[in-house]
Amino acid sequence: MTQILPASIAALPGRSAELVDLLESWANLNSGSNHAAGLDRMRGALRTAFAGAFPTAEIEEPECPGSVRALRVCLRPQAPTQLLLSGHFDTVFEASDPFQRCTRVDARILRGPGVIDMKGGLVVLLAALQAFEQTPHAARLGWEALLTPDEETGSHGSAPLFAEAARRRHFGLVFEPARPNGDIVRSRKGTGGFVATVRGRAAHAAKIPNDGRNAILALAEFLLTASRIPTELPGVLVNVGNIRGGGPATNVVPDFATAEVDLRVTQAADRELLLARLHALAADINSRDGFRLELEVRFNRPPKECLPAEEALFAEWQRAAGDLGLVPFSWVHTGGASDGNLLSAAGLPNLDGLGPLGDQLHSNREFIDTSTIAPRAQIAALVLHRIASGEIPFPPAR
Ligand SMILES: [Zn+2]
């Protein structure tokens, strides 16, 4: 290594048991996205931990419309270099879900709701900042930890908080889980969806000749063609999620059918192409006598594409891991969206997937490899230290 590893960073593996205990206590607090009281309790636990760790930090609880308040912790807002570290404290497990508490499966594996998505990442974020604060050049770097309550439902209320943070900071670090093999996230698909509703004409099924217009069949034809769009536009995903239509009587030609479809795109440019294809398919159905197809398309989180500043900091992330003697890793494209998408859309370069290793998120088999908490915190703390010391040139070119 080009310099001695600061003692607080070297000491992180020794804190492992204490960090796992902290994670277990957080994961045992139900904080499903729609459980306001549980989310308030979880934010309270986070506030206690951050206030204890950073007594001089400014702590705020900004409003997050549609959910409970977020938690924002800022230290040294006047320092020349400003980083944003983010994570969400909601989970997909609601108050009524049977999956409520952690189980220690063995010395390394902790199973429990939100342990990897992403309360484990919140522990990494906290531990990394604690270690960083004791390094010699910390005064040169200011940071904001933004912890939000609504990621699993699309970050509708917290999106403005990310946009605001993006204007004030130079780079974002998102502590969503790493991939199960340790890779971090290079890029993410953007998310959206559409509702397609067809109105046809009802008639008795046995009438000859029949002037009925079968809305279910027209919608089915539209959906089948739409679901083949990805063969022409690689990087686009189309998933027909549900369909409703017709009535109780099967001897009636149904005059109504509607479907909801999930859409994902890899590049911002895919959106326009996808929209044009969908509207062309809708126009084909609408050109037929007696049919009316209405299409409501909505894009939520734009895609996160890879920027040069991200390439540069990722190389530093890998170098830090190598200097710490950790297992090497790469970075990959993923179909799932996160708040990294919002930061990219707001122009803030960011690295995502910096949390610990685990798998089976969004299921009652969700687990974390707890032996990866301290190493992931060490990498983050070492990169922060190298930015603060000037060893890593910063801010990077956008
Ligand atoms: Zn997550």
CSV table of C-alpha atoms and ligand atoms in Angstrom, one decimal:
chain,number,residue,atom,x,y,z
A,1,MET,CA,0.0,0.0,0.0
A,2,THR,CA,1.2,3.5,-0.8
A,3,GLN,CA,0.5,4.6,2.8
A,4,ILE,CA,-0.1,3.1,6.2
A,5,LEU,CA,-3.7,2.0,6.8
A,6,PRO,CA,-5.3,4.3,9.3
A,7,ALA,CA,-5.9,2.5,12.7
A,8,SER,CA,-9.6,3.1,12.7
A,9,ILE,CA,-10.0,1.4,9.3
A,10,ALA,CA,-7.7,-1.5,10.4
A,11,ALA,CA,-9.8,-1.9,13.5
A,12,LEU,CA,-13.1,-2.4,11.7
A,13,PRO,CA,-13.0,-6.3,11.5
A,14,GLY,CA,-12.6,-6.3,15.3
A,15,ARG,CA,-16.0,-4.5,15.5
A,16,SER,CA,-17.7,-7.3,13.5
A,17,ALA,CA,-19.7,-8.9,16.4
A,18,GLU,CA,-20.9,-5.5,17.6
A,19,LEU,CA,-22.0,-4.5,14.0
A,20,VAL,CA,-23.9,-7.8,13.6
A,21,ASP,CA,-25.7,-7.2,16.9
A,22,LEU,CA,-26.7,-3.7,15.7
A,23,LEU,CA,-28.0,-5.1,12.4
A,24,GLU,CA,-30.0,-7.8,14.2
A,25,SER,CA,-31.6,-5.1,16.4
A,26,TRP,CA,-32.5,-3.0,13.3
A,27,ALA,CA,-33.8,-6.0,11.3
A,28,ASN,CA,-36.0,-7.1,14.2
A,29,LEU,CA,-37.9,-3.7,14.0
A,30,ASN,CA,-40.6,-4.1,11.3
A,31,SER,CA,-40.3,-1.2,8.9
A,32,GLY,CA,-42.4,-2.3,5.9
A,33,SER,CA,-42.9,0.6,3.4
A,34,ASN,CA,-46.5,1.0,4.5
A,35,HIS,CA,-46.0,0.6,8.3
A,36,ALA,CA,-45.7,4.2,9.4
A,37,ALA,CA,-45.3,3.4,13.1
A,38,GLY,CA,-42.6,0.9,12.4
A,39,LEU,CA,-40.8,3.3,10.0
A,40,ASP,CA,-40.9,6.0,12.7
A,41,ARG,CA,-39.4,3.5,15.2
A,42,MET,CA,-36.7,2.5,12.7
A,43,ARG,CA,-35.8,6.2,12.0
A,44,GLY,CA,-35.6,6.7,15.7
A,45,ALA,CA,-33.1,3.8,16.1
A,46,LEU,CA,-31.0,5.3,13.2
A,47,ARG,CA,-31.1,8.7,14.7
A,48,THR,CA,-29.9,7.4,18.0
A,49,ALA,CA,-27.0,5.5,16.3
A,50,PHE,CA,-25.9,8.5,14.1
A,51,ALA,CA,-26.3,11.1,16.8
A,52,GLY,CA,-24.2,9.0,19.2
A,53,ALA,CA,-21.5,8.4,16.5
A,54,PHE,CA,-21.4,12.0,15.2
A,55,PRO,CA,-22.2,14.4,18.1
A,56,THR,CA,-21.4,17.5,16.0
A,57,ALA,CA,-23.4,16.5,13.0
A,58,GLU,CA,-26.5,18.4,12.0
A,59,ILE,CA,-29.5,16.0,12.0
A,60,GLU,CA,-32.8,16.8,10.2
A,61,GLU,CA,-36.0,14.8,9.5
A,62,PRO,CA,-37.2,16.2,6.1
A,63,GLU,CA,-40.7,15.5,5.0
A,64,CYS,CA,-41.2,12.7,2.5
A,65,PRO,CA,-44.8,13.1,1.1
A,66,GLY,CA,-46.7,9.8,1.1
A,67,SER,CA,-44.5,8.2,3.7
A,68,VAL,CA,-42.9,9.1,7.1
A,69,ARG,CA,-40.1,11.6,7.4
A,70,ALA,CA,-36.6,10.7,6.2
A,71,LEU,CA,-33.4,11.2,8.2
A,72,ARG,CA,-30.6,13.5,7.0
A,73,VAL,CA,-27.2,13.7,8.8
A,74,CYS,CA,-24.7,16.3,7.6
A,75,LEU,CA,-21.2,17.0,8.7
A,76,ARG,CA,-18.9,19.8,7.5
A,77,PRO,CA,-21.1,21.2,4.8
A,78,GLN,CA,-18.4,23.9,4.1
A,79,ALA,CA,-15.6,21.4,3.3
A,80,PRO,CA,-14.2,21.6,-0.2
A,81,THR,CA,-15.3,18.0,-1.1
A,82,GLN,CA,-18.9,16.9,-0.5
A,83,LEU,CA,-20.1,13.3,-0.7
A,84,LEU,CA,-23.6,11.9,-0.4
A,85,LEU,CA,-24.1,8.4,1.2
A,86,SER,CA,-27.5,7.0,0.9
A,87,GLY,CA,-29.7,4.1,1.9
A,88,HIS,CA,-33.3,3.2,2.6
A,89,PHE,CA,-34.8,1.9,5.8
A,90,ASP,CA,-38.1,0.5,4.5
A,91,THR,CA,-38.4,-3.2,3.6
A,92,VAL,CA,-40.9,-5.1,1.6
A,93,PHE,CA,-42.1,-7.0,4.7
A,94,GLU,CA,-45.3,-5.4,6.1
A,95,ALA,CA,-46.5,-5.4,9.7
A,96,SER,CA,-48.7,-8.5,9.0
A,97,ASP,CA,-45.9,-10.5,7.2
A,98,PRO,CA,-44.9,-13.7,9.1
A,99,PHE,CA,-41.2,-13.0,8.3
A,100,GLN,CA,-40.5,-10.6,11.3
A,101,ARG,CA,-37.3,-11.7,13.1
A,102,CYS,CA,-33.7,-12.7,12.5
A,103,THR,CA,-32.3,-16.2,12.8
A,104,ARG,CA,-28.6,-16.8,13.2
A,105,VAL,CA,-28.2,-19.7,10.8
A,106,ASP,CA,-24.5,-20.2,11.5
A,107,ALA,CA,-21.4,-18.2,12.4
A,108,ARG,CA,-21.6,-16.2,9.1
A,109,ILE,CA,-25.2,-16.3,7.9
A,110,LEU,CA,-27.9,-14.1,9.4
A,111,ARG,CA,-31.4,-14.6,8.0
A,112,GLY,CA,-34.0,-11.9,8.5
A,113,PRO,CA,-36.3,-9.2,7.0
A,114,GLY,CA,-34.2,-6.5,5.4
A,115,VAL,CA,-30.8,-7.8,6.6
A,116,ILE,CA,-29.4,-7.4,3.1
A,117,ASP,CA,-32.0,-5.1,1.5
A,118,MET,CA,-30.7,-3.0,3.0
A,119,LYS,CA,-30.2,-2.6,6.8
A,120,GLY,CA,-26.9,-4.4,6.4
A,121,GLY,CA,-25.9,-1.6,4.0
A,122,LEU,CA,-26.9,1.0,6.6
A,123,VAL,CA,-24.6,-0.7,9.1
A,124,VAL,CA,-21.8,-0.5,6.5
A,125,LEU,CA,-22.5,3.1,5.8
A,126,LEU,CA,-22.4,4.0,9.5
A,127,ALA,CA,-19.3,2.0,10.3
A,128,ALA,CA,-17.4,3.4,7.3
A,129,LEU,CA,-18.2,7.0,8.4
A,130,GLN,CA,-17.2,6.2,12.0
A,131,ALA,CA,-13.8,4.8,10.9
A,132,PHE,CA,-13.3,7.7,8.4
A,133,GLU,CA,-14.0,10.4,11.0
A,134,GLN,CA,-10.9,9.2,12.9
A,135,THR,CA,-8.6,9.5,9.9
A,136,PRO,CA,-6.1,12.4,9.8
A,137,HIS,CA,-7.5,14.4,6.8
A,138,ALA,CA,-11.2,14.0,7.6
A,139,ALA,CA,-11.7,17.7,8.0
A,140,ARG,CA,-11.3,18.2,4.3
A,141,LEU,CA,-14.3,16.1,3.4
A,142,GLY,CA,-17.9,16.9,4.2
A,143,TRP,CA,-20.7,14.4,3.9
A,144,GLU,CA,-24.5,13.9,4.0
A,145,ALA,CA,-26.1,10.6,4.9
A,146,LEU,CA,-29.6,10.5,3.5
A,147,LEU,CA,-31.7,7.7,4.8
A,148,THR,CA,-35.2,7.3,3.2
A,149,PRO,CA,-38.4,5.4,4.0
A,150,ASP,CA,-40.0,4.7,0.6
A,151,GLU,CA,-37.5,3.1,-1.8
A,152,GLU,CA,-39.4,-0.2,-2.1
A,153,THR,CA,-42.5,1.6,-3.3
A,154,GLY,CA,-40.7,3.8,-5.9
A,155,SER,CA,-39.2,6.7,-3.8
A,156,HIS,CA,-42.0,9.0,-4.8
A,157,GLY,CA,-41.8,11.1,-1.7
A,158,SER,CA,-38.0,11.0,-1.3
A,159,ALA,CA,-37.2,11.8,-5.0
A,160,PRO,CA,-37.0,15.6,-4.3
A,161,LEU,CA,-34.5,15.0,-1.4
A,162,PHE,CA,-32.2,13.1,-3.8
A,163,ALA,CA,-32.5,15.8,-6.4
A,164,GLU,CA,-31.7,18.5,-3.7
A,165,ALA,CA,-28.7,16.5,-2.4
A,166,ALA,CA,-27.4,16.0,-6.0
A,167,ARG,CA,-27.1,19.8,-6.4
A,168,ARG,CA,-25.0,20.1,-3.2
A,169,ARG,CA,-22.7,17.1,-3.4
A,170,HIS,CA,-20.0,16.0,-5.8
A,171,PHE,CA,-20.5,12.2,-5.8
A,172,GLY,CA,-23.0,9.7,-4.4
A,173,LEU,CA,-22.4,6.4,-2.7
A,174,VAL,CA,-25.4,4.0,-2.5
A,175,PHE,CA,-25.2,1.1,-0.1
A,176,GLU,CA,-27.7,-1.2,-1.7
A,177,PRO,CA,-26.5,-4.8,-1.5
A,178,ALA,CA,-23.6,-6.1,-3.6
A,179,ARG,CA,-24.4,-8.9,-6.0
A,180,PRO,CA,-24.2,-12.4,-4.4
A,181,ASN,CA,-20.7,-12.8,-5.8
A,182,GLY,CA,-19.5,-9.5,-4.5
A,183,ASP,CA,-19.8,-7.4,-7.7
A,184,ILE,CA,-21.2,-3.9,-7.4
A,185,VAL,CA,-23.6,-2.2,-9.7
A,186,ARG,CA,-22.4,-0.6,-12.9
A,187,SER,CA,-25.7,0.4,-14.4
A,188,ARG,CA,-29.4,-0.1,-13.7
A,189,LYS,CA,-32.4,-0.3,-15.9
A,190,GLY,CA,-35.0,2.5,-15.7
A,191,THR,CA,-38.5,1.5,-14.6
A,192,GLY,CA,-42.0,2.3,-15.8
A,193,GLY,CA,-45.1,0.6,-16.9
A,194,PHE,CA,-48.3,1.0,-18.9
A,195,VAL,CA,-52.0,0.3,-18.5
A,196,ALA,CA,-53.7,-0.8,-21.8
A,197,THR,CA,-57.5,-0.8,-21.9
A,198,VAL,CA,-59.5,-2.1,-24.8
A,199,ARG,CA,-63.2,-1.3,-25.4
A,200,GLY,CA,-65.0,-3.4,-28.0
A,201,ARG,CA,-68.6,-4.2,-28.6
A,202,ALA,CA,-70.8,-6.6,-26.6
A,203,ALA,CA,-73.0,-9.1,-28.4
A,204,HIS,CA,-74.5,-12.5,-27.9
A,205,ALA,CA,-71.8,-15.0,-28.7
A,206,ALA,CA,-74.1,-17.1,-30.9
A,207,LYS,CA,-75.5,-14.3,-33.0
A,208,ILE,CA,-74.9,-14.9,-36.8
A,209,PRO,CA,-73.5,-12.9,-38.4
A,210,ASN,CA,-71.8,-11.5,-35.3
A,211,ASP,CA,-71.1,-7.7,-34.9
A,212,GLY,CA,-69.5,-8.2,-31.5
A,213,ARG,CA,-65.9,-7.0,-31.0
A,214,ASN,CA,-64.0,-9.1,-28.5
A,215,ALA,CA,-62.0,-6.8,-26.3
A,216,ILE,CA,-60.1,-9.7,-24.6
A,217,LEU,CA,-58.8,-11.0,-28.0
A,218,ALA,CA,-57.8,-7.5,-29.2
A,219,LEU,CA,-55.9,-6.9,-25.9
A,220,ALA,CA,-54.3,-10.3,-26.0
A,221,GLU,CA,-53.0,-9.6,-29.5
A,222,PHE,CA,-51.7,-6.2,-28.5
A,223,LEU,CA,-49.9,-7.7,-25.4
A,224,LEU,CA,-48.4,-10.6,-27.3
A,225,THR,CA,-46.9,-8.2,-29.9
A,226,ALA,CA,-45.8,-5.7,-27.2
A,227,SER,CA,-44.1,-8.5,-25.3
A,228,ARG,CA,-42.0,-9.2,-28.4
A,229,ILE,CA,-40.6,-5.6,-28.6
A,230,PRO,CA,-37.4,-6.7,-26.6
A,231,THR,CA,-36.3,-8.9,-29.6
A,232,GLU,CA,-36.0,-5.6,-31.6
A,233,LEU,CA,-34.9,-3.4,-28.8
A,234,PRO,CA,-32.4,-5.3,-26.7
A,235,GLY,CA,-32.1,-3.9,-23.2
A,236,VAL,CA,-35.9,-3.3,-23.0
A,237,LEU,CA,-38.0,-5.6,-20.7
A,238,VAL,CA,-41.8,-5.9,-21.0
A,239,ASN,CA,-43.6,-8.0,-18.4
A,240,VAL,CA,-47.4,-8.4,-18.6
A,241,GLY,CA,-48.2,-8.5,-14.9
A,242,ASN,CA,-52.0,-8.8,-14.8
A,243,ILE,CA,-55.1,-8.8,-17.0
A,244,ARG,CA,-58.8,-8.4,-16.3
A,245,GLY,CA,-61.8,-8.4,-18.6
A,246,GLY,CA,-65.0,-9.9,-19.7
A,247,GLY,CA,-67.8,-10.8,-17.3
A,248,PRO,CA,-69.3,-13.8,-15.6
A,249,ALA,CA,-71.3,-15.0,-18.7
A,250,THR,CA,-69.2,-16.8,-21.3
A,251,ASN,CA,-71.9,-16.6,-24.0
A,252,VAL,CA,-71.3,-12.8,-24.3
A,253,VAL,CA,-68.6,-11.3,-26.5
A,254,PRO,CA,-66.7,-9.2,-23.9
A,255,ASP,CA,-66.5,-5.4,-24.6
A,256,PHE,CA,-63.9,-4.6,-22.0
A,257,ALA,CA,-60.3,-5.8,-21.1
A,258,THR,CA,-57.4,-4.1,-19.3
A,259,ALA,CA,-53.9,-5.1,-18.4
A,260,GLU,CA,-50.9,-3.7,-16.4
A,261,VAL,CA,-47.5,-4.1,-17.7
A,262,ASP,CA,-44.0,-3.5,-16.2
A,263,LEU,CA,-41.5,-1.8,-18.5
A,264,ARG,CA,-37.7,-1.4,-18.1
A,265,VAL,CA,-35.1,0.3,-20.3
A,266,THR,CA,-31.3,0.2,-20.3
A,267,GLN,CA,-30.7,3.6,-22.0
A,268,ALA,CA,-32.7,6.8,-21.7
A,269,ALA,CA,-33.0,6.7,-25.5
A,270,ASP,CA,-34.9,3.4,-25.3
A,271,ARG,CA,-37.8,5.2,-23.8
A,272,GLU,CA,-38.7,7.1,-27.0
A,273,LEU,CA,-38.3,4.0,-29.2
A,274,LEU,CA,-40.4,1.9,-26.9
A,275,LEU,CA,-43.1,4.6,-26.7
A,276,ALA,CA,-43.2,4.9,-30.5
A,277,ARG,CA,-43.5,1.1,-30.9
A,278,LEU,CA,-46.3,0.9,-28.3
A,279,HIS,CA,-48.2,3.7,-29.9
A,280,ALA,CA,-47.9,2.1,-33.4
A,281,LEU,CA,-49.3,-1.1,-32.0
A,282,ALA,CA,-52.1,0.7,-30.4
A,283,ALA,CA,-52.9,2.6,-33.6
A,284,ASP,CA,-53.2,-0.7,-35.4
A,285,ILE,CA,-55.9,-1.9,-33.0
A,286,ASN,CA,-57.6,1.5,-33.1
A,287,SER,CA,-57.8,1.5,-36.9
A,288,ARG,CA,-60.2,-1.5,-36.7
A,289,ASP,CA,-63.9,-0.9,-36.7
A,290,GLY,CA,-65.5,-1.1,-33.2
A,291,PHE,CA,-62.3,-1.2,-31.1
A,292,ARG,CA,-60.8,1.5,-28.9
A,293,LEU,CA,-57.4,0.9,-27.2
A,294,GLU,CA,-56.3,3.4,-24.6
A,295,LEU,CA,-52.6,3.4,-23.5
A,296,GLU,CA,-51.3,5.1,-20.4
A,297,VAL,CA,-47.5,4.9,-20.2
A,298,ARG,CA,-45.6,6.1,-17.2
A,299,PHE,CA,-41.8,6.1,-16.6
A,300,ASN,CA,-40.8,6.3,-13.0
A,301,ARG,CA,-37.0,6.0,-12.4
A,302,PRO,CA,-34.8,6.7,-15.4
A,303,PRO,CA,-32.0,4.3,-16.2
A,304,LYS,CA,-28.7,4.7,-14.5
A,305,GLU,CA,-26.0,4.7,-17.2
A,306,CYS,CA,-22.3,4.6,-16.5
A,307,LEU,CA,-20.4,7.9,-16.4
A,308,PRO,CA,-16.6,8.5,-16.7
A,309,ALA,CA,-16.4,9.8,-13.1
A,310,GLU,CA,-18.0,6.5,-12.0
A,311,GLU,CA,-15.4,4.5,-14.0
A,312,ALA,CA,-12.7,6.4,-12.2
A,313,LEU,CA,-14.0,6.0,-8.7
A,314,PHE,CA,-14.8,2.3,-9.3
A,315,ALA,CA,-11.2,1.7,-10.2
A,316,GLU,CA,-10.3,3.3,-6.8
A,317,TRP,CA,-12.9,1.1,-5.1
A,318,GLN,CA,-11.2,-2.0,-6.6
A,319,ARG,CA,-7.7,-0.7,-5.7
A,320,ALA,CA,-8.8,-0.2,-2.1
A,321,ALA,CA,-10.1,-3.7,-1.9
A,322,GLY,CA,-6.9,-5.1,-3.3
A,323,ASP,CA,-4.8,-3.0,-0.8
A,324,LEU,CA,-6.9,-4.4,2.0
A,325,GLY,CA,-6.3,-8.0,0.8
A,326,LEU,CA,-9.9,-8.6,0.0
A,327,VAL,CA,-11.4,-10.8,-2.7
A,328,PRO,CA,-11.5,-9.0,-6.0
A,329,PHE,CA,-14.8,-8.0,-7.6
A,330,SER,CA,-16.2,-6.4,-10.7
A,331,TRP,CA,-19.3,-4.4,-11.6
A,332,VAL,CA,-22.4,-5.4,-13.6
A,333,HIS,CA,-25.6,-4.2,-15.2
A,334,THR,CA,-28.8,-5.1,-13.3
A,335,GLY,CA,-32.5,-4.9,-14.2
A,336,GLY,CA,-33.6,-3.6,-10.8
A,337,ALA,CA,-33.8,0.1,-10.1
A,338,SER,CA,-32.6,2.0,-7.0
A,339,ASP,CA,-32.1,5.5,-5.7
A,340,GLY,CA,-28.9,5.5,-7.7
A,341,ASN,CA,-31.2,6.0,-10.8
A,342,LEU,CA,-32.6,9.2,-9.2
A,343,LEU,CA,-29.1,10.5,-8.5
A,344,SER,CA,-27.9,9.8,-12.1
A,345,ALA,CA,-31.0,11.5,-13.4
A,346,ALA,CA,-30.2,14.5,-11.3
A,347,GLY,CA,-26.7,14.6,-12.7
A,348,LEU,CA,-24.8,13.2,-9.7
A,349,PRO,CA,-22.3,10.5,-10.5
A,350,ASN,CA,-22.6,7.6,-8.1
A,351,LEU,CA,-21.5,4.1,-7.2
A,352,ASP,CA,-24.2,1.7,-6.2
A,353,GLY,CA,-24.3,-1.7,-4.7
A,354,LEU,CA,-21.6,-0.9,-2.1
A,355,GLY,CA,-23.3,-2.8,0.7
A,356,PRO,CA,-22.5,-6.3,2.0
A,357,LEU,CA,-23.0,-9.7,0.4
A,358,GLY,CA,-26.2,-11.8,0.7
A,359,ASP,CA,-29.1,-13.0,-1.4
A,360,GLN,CA,-32.8,-13.9,-1.7
A,361,LEU,CA,-34.0,-10.4,-1.0
A,362,HIS,CA,-37.7,-9.8,-1.1
A,363,SER,CA,-38.3,-13.4,0.2
A,364,ASN,CA,-38.5,-15.0,3.6
A,365,ARG,CA,-35.1,-16.6,2.8
A,366,GLU,CA,-33.4,-13.2,2.7
A,367,PHE,CA,-29.9,-13.5,4.3
A,368,ILE,CA,-26.6,-11.7,4.7
A,369,ASP,CA,-23.1,-13.0,4.9
A,370,THR,CA,-22.2,-11.0,8.1
A,371,SER,CA,-18.4,-11.6,7.5
A,372,THR,CA,-18.7,-9.1,4.6
A,373,ILE,CA,-20.0,-6.1,6.7
A,374,ALA,CA,-16.6,-5.0,8.1
A,375,PRO,CA,-14.7,-5.5,4.8
A,376,ARG,CA,-17.2,-3.5,2.8
A,377,ALA,CA,-17.0,-0.7,5.4
A,378,GLN,CA,-13.2,-0.8,5.2
A,379,ILE,CA,-13.3,-0.3,1.5
A,380,ALA,CA,-15.6,2.7,1.8
A,381,ALA,CA,-13.7,4.2,4.7
A,382,LEU,CA,-10.3,3.8,2.8
A,383,VAL,CA,-11.6,5.5,-0.3
A,384,LEU,CA,-13.1,8.4,1.7
A,385,HIS,CA,-9.7,8.7,3.5
A,386,ARG,CA,-7.8,8.7,0.1
A,387,ILE,CA,-10.2,11.4,-1.2
A,388,ALA,CA,-9.8,13.5,1.9
A,389,SER,CA,-6.0,13.1,1.8
A,390,GLY,CA,-5.8,14.2,-1.9
A,391,GLU,CA,-4.5,10.9,-3.0
A,392,ILE,CA,-7.6,10.4,-5.2
A,393,PRO,CA,-8.2,13.6,-7.3
A,394,PHE,CA,-11.6,15.0,-6.5
A,395,PRO,CA,-14.2,16.2,-7.5
A,396,PRO,CA,-14.0,14.0,-10.6
A,397,ALA,CA,-15.0,15.4,-14.0
A,398,ARG,CA,-18.7,14.8,-14.6
B,1,ZN,ZN,-33.0,-1.9,-1.5
